[in-house]
XYZ file of C-alpha atoms in Angstrom:
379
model
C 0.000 0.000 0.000
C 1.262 3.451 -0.636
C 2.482 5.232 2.606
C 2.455 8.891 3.821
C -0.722 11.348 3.972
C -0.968 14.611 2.943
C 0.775 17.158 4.451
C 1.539 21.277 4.787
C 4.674 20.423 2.499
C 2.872 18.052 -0.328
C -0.357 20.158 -0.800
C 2.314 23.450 -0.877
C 4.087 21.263 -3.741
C 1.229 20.625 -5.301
C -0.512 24.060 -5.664
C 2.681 25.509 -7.021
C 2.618 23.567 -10.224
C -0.966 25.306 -10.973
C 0.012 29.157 -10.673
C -3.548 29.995 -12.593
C -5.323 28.782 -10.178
C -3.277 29.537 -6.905
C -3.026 33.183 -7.988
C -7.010 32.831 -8.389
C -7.808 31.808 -5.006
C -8.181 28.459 -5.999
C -6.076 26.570 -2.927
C -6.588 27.595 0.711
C -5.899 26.965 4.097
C -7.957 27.003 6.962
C -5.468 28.087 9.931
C -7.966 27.914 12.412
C -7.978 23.665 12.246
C -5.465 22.462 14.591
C -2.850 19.564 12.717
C -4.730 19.875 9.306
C -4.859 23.811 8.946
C -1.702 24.198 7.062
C -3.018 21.772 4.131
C -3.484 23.465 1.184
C -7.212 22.157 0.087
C -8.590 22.663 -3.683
C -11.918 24.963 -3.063
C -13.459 22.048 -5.313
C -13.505 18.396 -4.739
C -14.012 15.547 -6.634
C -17.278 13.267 -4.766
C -17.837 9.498 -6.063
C -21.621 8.787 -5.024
C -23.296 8.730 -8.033
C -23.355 5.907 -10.812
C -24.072 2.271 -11.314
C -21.715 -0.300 -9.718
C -20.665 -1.501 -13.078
C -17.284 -1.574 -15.014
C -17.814 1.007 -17.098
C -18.939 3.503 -14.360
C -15.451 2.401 -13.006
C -13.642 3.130 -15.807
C -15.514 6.565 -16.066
C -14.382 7.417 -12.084
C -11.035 5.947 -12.880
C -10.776 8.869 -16.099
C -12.339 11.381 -13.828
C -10.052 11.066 -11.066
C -6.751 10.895 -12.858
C -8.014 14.157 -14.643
C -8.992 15.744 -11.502
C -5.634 15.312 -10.378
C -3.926 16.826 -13.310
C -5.715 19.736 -13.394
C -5.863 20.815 -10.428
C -8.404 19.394 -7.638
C -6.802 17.309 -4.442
C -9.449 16.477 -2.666
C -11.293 13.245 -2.953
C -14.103 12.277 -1.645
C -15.510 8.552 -1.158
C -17.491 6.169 1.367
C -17.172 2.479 1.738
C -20.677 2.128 0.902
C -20.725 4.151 -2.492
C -21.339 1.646 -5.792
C -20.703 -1.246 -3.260
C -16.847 -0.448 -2.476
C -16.282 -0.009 -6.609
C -15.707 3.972 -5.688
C -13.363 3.662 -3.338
C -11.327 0.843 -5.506
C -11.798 3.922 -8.570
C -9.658 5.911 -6.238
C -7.095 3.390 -5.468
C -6.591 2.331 -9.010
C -6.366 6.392 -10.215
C -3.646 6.517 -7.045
C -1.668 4.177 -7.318
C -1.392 4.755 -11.704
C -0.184 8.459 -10.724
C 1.908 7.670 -8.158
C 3.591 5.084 -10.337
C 4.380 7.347 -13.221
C 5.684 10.250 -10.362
C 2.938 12.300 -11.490
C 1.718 12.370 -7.969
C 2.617 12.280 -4.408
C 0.697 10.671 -1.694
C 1.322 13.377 0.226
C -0.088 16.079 -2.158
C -3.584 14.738 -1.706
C -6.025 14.623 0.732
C -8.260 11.786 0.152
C -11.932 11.267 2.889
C -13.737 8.444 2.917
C -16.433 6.808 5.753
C -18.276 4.695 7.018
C -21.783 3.542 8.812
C -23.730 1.947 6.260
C -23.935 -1.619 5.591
C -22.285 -1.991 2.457
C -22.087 -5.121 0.110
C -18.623 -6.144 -2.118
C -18.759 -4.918 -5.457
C -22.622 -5.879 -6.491
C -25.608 -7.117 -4.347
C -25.842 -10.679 -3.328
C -28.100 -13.058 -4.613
C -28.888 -13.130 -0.685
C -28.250 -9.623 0.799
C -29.172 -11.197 4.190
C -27.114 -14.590 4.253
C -24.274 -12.191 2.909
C -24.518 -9.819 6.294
C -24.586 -12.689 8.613
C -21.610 -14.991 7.081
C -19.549 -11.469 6.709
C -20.552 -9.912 9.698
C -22.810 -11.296 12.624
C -20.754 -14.957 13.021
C -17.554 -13.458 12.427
C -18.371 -11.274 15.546
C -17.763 -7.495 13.724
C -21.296 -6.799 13.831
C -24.123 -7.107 16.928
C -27.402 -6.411 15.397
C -28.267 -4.789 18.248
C -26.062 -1.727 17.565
C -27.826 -1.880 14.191
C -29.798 0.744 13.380
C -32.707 0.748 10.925
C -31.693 -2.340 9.338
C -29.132 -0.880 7.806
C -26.546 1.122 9.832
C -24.154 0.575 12.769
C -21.219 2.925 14.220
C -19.455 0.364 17.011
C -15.888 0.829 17.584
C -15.461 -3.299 16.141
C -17.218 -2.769 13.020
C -15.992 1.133 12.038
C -12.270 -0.557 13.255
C -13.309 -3.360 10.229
C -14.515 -1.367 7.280
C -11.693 1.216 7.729
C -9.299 -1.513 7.176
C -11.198 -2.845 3.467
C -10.851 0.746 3.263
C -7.250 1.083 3.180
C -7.150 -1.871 1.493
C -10.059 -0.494 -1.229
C -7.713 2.577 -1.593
C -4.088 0.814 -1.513
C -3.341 3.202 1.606
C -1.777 2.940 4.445
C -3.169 6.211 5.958
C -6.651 7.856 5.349
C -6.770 11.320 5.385
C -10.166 12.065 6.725
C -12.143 9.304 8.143
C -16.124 10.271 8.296
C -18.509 8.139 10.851
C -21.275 8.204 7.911
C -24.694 9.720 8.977
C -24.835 9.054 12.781
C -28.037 11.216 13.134
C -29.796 7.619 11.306
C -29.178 5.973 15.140
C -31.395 8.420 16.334
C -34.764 7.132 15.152
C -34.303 4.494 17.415
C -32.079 5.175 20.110
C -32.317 7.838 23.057
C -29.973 10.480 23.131
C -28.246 9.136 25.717
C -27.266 6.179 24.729
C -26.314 8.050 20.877
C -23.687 9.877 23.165
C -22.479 6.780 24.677
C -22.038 5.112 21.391
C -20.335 8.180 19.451
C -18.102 8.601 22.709
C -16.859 5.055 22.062
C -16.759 5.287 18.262
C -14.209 8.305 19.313
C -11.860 6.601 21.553
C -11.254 4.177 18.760
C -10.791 6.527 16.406
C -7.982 8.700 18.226
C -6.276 5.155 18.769
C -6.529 4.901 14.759
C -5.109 7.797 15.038
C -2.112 7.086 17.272
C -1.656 3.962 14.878
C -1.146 6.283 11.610
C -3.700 4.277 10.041
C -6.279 7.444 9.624
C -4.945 11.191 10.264
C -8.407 12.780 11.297
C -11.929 12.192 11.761
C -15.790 13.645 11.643
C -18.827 13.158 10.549
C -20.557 13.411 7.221
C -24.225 14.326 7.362
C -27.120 15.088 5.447
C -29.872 16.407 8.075
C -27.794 16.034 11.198
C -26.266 19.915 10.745
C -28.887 21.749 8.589
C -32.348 21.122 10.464
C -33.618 23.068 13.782
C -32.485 21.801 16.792
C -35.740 20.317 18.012
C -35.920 18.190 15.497
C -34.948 14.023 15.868
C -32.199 14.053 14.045
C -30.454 17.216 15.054
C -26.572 16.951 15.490
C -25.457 19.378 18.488
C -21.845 20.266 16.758
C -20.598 21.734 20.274
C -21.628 18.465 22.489
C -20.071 16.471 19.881
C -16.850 18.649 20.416
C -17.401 18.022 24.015
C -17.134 14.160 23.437
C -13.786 14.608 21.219
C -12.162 16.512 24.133
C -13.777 14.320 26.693
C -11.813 11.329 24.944
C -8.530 13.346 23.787
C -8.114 16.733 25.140
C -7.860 20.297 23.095
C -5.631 17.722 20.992
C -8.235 15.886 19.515
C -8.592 14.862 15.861
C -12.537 15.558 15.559
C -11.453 18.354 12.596
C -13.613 17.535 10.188
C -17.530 17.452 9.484
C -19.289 17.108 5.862
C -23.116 18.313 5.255
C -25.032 19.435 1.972
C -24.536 22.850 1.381
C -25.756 24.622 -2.209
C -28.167 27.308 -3.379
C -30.671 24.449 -2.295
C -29.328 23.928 1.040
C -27.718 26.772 2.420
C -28.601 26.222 6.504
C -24.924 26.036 7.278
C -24.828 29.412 6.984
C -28.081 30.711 6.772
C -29.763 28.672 9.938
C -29.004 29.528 13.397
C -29.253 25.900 15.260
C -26.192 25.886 16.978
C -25.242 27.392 20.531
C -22.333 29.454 21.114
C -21.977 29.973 24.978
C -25.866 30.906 24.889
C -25.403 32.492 21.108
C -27.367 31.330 19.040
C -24.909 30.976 15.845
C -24.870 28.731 12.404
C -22.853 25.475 11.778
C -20.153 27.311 9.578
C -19.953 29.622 12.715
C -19.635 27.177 15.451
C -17.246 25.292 12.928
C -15.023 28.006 13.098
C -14.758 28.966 16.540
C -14.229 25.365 17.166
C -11.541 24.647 14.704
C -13.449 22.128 12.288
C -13.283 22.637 8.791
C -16.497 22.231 7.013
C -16.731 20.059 3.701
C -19.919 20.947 1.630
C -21.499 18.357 -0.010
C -24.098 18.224 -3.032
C -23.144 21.434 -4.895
C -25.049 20.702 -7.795
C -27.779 19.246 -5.538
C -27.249 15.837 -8.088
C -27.714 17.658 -11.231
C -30.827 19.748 -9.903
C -29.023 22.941 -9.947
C -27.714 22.923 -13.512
C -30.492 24.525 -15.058
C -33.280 27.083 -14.350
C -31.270 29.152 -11.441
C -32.937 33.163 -10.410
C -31.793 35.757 -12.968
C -30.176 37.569 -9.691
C -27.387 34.976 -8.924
C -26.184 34.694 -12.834
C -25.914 38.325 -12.310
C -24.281 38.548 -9.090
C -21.776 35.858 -9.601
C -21.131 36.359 -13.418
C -20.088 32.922 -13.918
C -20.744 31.447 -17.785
C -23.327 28.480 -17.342
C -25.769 27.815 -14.442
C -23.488 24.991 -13.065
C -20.544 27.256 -13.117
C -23.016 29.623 -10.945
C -24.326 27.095 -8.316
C -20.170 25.790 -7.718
C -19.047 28.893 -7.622
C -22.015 30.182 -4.788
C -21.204 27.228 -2.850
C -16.871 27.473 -2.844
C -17.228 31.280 -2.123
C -19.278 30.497 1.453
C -17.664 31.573 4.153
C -15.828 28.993 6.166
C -16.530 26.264 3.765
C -13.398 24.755 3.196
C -14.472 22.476 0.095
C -17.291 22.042 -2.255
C -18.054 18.668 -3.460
C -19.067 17.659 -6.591
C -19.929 14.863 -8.065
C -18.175 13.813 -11.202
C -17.461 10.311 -12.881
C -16.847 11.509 -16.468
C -13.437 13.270 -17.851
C -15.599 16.160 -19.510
C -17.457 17.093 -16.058
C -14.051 17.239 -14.532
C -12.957 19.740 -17.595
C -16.075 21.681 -17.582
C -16.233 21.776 -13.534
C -12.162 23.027 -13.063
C -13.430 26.165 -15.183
C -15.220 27.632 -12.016
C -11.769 27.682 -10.305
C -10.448 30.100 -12.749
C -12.749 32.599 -11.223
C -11.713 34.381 -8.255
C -14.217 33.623 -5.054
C -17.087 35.611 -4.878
C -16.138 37.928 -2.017
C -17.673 38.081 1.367
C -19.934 41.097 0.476
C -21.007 39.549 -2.728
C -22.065 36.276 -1.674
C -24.291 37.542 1.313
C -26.374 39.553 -0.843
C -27.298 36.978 -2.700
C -29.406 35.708 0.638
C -30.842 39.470 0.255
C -31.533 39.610 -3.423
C -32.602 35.911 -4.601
C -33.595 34.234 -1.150
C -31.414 30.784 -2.131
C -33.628 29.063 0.937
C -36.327 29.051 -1.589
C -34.584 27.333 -4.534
């Protein structure tokens, strides 16, 4: 497996060689993020969710990836559960054919993947459930009653075993970013009590991962946890979570790193007010920041919905030359948002998405009119 992780020195190394789009804004660091703030991050990443688990959307991610990495992007994004494990194995091959030729160093990229969901090998079973219990229930890595809905489970033993075919998926000895993959789905049937318990152990483990080189940090990647009111079910309270980490680790605590959707769709990072700050009531990208957690936006492109038909206003605002352009560039410009995700498994979306980073970021003063001029809550 390839060795090494990305680091201050590799991501430095790696910007340089695209002047364009460092003088543009493109790269940035996020100082505020204790042991990952000096990493150089591309303000767009590459995400791997979409697509049949076939061979030829493999040898589309495998295209995609490889040009990604050429032109410019260094952050990849994956999940064990994604096209049954083929994603992650799309990354690994792209890796390790770069890192052969000397086009690329491990340690120039930053590459996230996670973990919750029960995920099958390559293509379903002919018997999903006889395939769970021989792989997981008499082998001991899974106790179905830590499952949750049927379908997902966050215990120290079975995270422990899926970020090992992980590393083994991506031919690496060190993840980057290691995500606990929607926690907030324990909550529909566990008390909140006992979802602290369980996330507090998850935690331990994962600082001794930690200690063991085999990831470098860890979070959570949501889709409701972060973006709905805090009464609701599923709510994620950033700053108990926080809490836990230090409870487990101290200020020195690897808990740096939380994914959610964020677009003109789904702009409640910043534009909803669910967290507390001392009493404050503040947004997730705020909290984030006083915290030192970099925030990782997912869905950019809301899965293609946001290609087409966007308000006259934020063409005009952001000046960007098609509506896809627009909707990437509103959600890299956010403040705090360290990384916009999109999804691409073809060579020409990677061409036609690298455009946006061209562009300078919208500044500060720019973007937040948008939320007085178009309302992006109502797209």
């Amino acid at each position: 497996m390839n060795g090494g992780f990305a680091t201050a020195d590799g991501t430095a190394r790696y910007r340089d060689r695209f002047p364009a789009l460092r003088d543009a804004g493109h790269f940035r660091q996020f100082q505020n993020v204790p042991g990952a703030g000096q990493l150089w991050l591309s303000s767009v990443g590459l995400g791997t969710y979409l697509g049949e688990p076939d061979s030829a959307s493999d040898a589309g991610y495998v295209k995609a990836i490889i040009a990604a990495l050429r032109l410019g992007i260094n952050v990849l994004d994956t999940a064990i559960n994604y096209r049954h494990q083929r994603s992650e194995r799309n990354i690994g091959s792209a890796l390790q054919s770069l890192i052969a030729t000397g086009e690329i160093s491990r340690d120039e990229v930053l590459v996230c993947t996670k973990a919750g969901y029960l995920s099958f090998d390559g293509e379903v079973p002919a018997d999903p459930r006889a395939y769970f219990r021989r792989e997981y229930i008499e082998s001991g890595i899974l106790d179905p009653a830590e499952v949750a809905g049927g379908m997902h489970c966050m215990s120290p033993i079975y995270l422990a075993e899926q970020i090992e075919r992980s590393r083994k998926n991506l031919v690496l000895e060190t993840i980057d970013v290691f995500y606990i993959h929607n926690p907030e789905t324990q909550l529909g049937e566990i008390a909140r009590r006992e979802f602290r318990s369980r996330i507090s152990r998850a935690f331990t483990m994962l600082e001794k991962a930690v200690a063991r080189n085999i990831i470098r940090f860890y979070g959570m990647a949501t889709w409701n946890g972060f973006r709905v009111p805090s009464q609701k079910q599923e709510f994620l309270n950033l700053g108990e979570l926080v809490e836990i980490a230090k409870e487990n680790a101290g200020d020195d605590h690897h808990f740096r790193f939380i994914q959610l959707p964020f677009s003109l769709a789904m702009p409640e990072a910043f534009a909803l007010k669910n967290q507390s700050d001392n009493g404050k009531a503040v947004s997730t990208l705020e909290l984030a920041d006083q915290a030192g957690i970099a925030v990782v936006g997912s869905a950019s492109l809301s899965q293609g919905r946001l290609t087409s038909n966007l308000p006259e206003a934020v063409h005009k605002l952001l000046a960007m030359n098609s509506e896809a352009e627009t909707a990437i560039q509103f959600a890299r410009s956010a403040p705090g948002l360290a990384v916009a995700l999109v999804g691409m498994g073809r060579e020409e979306h990677v061409k036609a998405n690298v455009q946006v980073a061209e562009h300078q970021l919208a500044s500060k003063e720019q973007w937040q009119k948008l939320f007085q001029e178009s309302n992006p809550k109502a797209l």
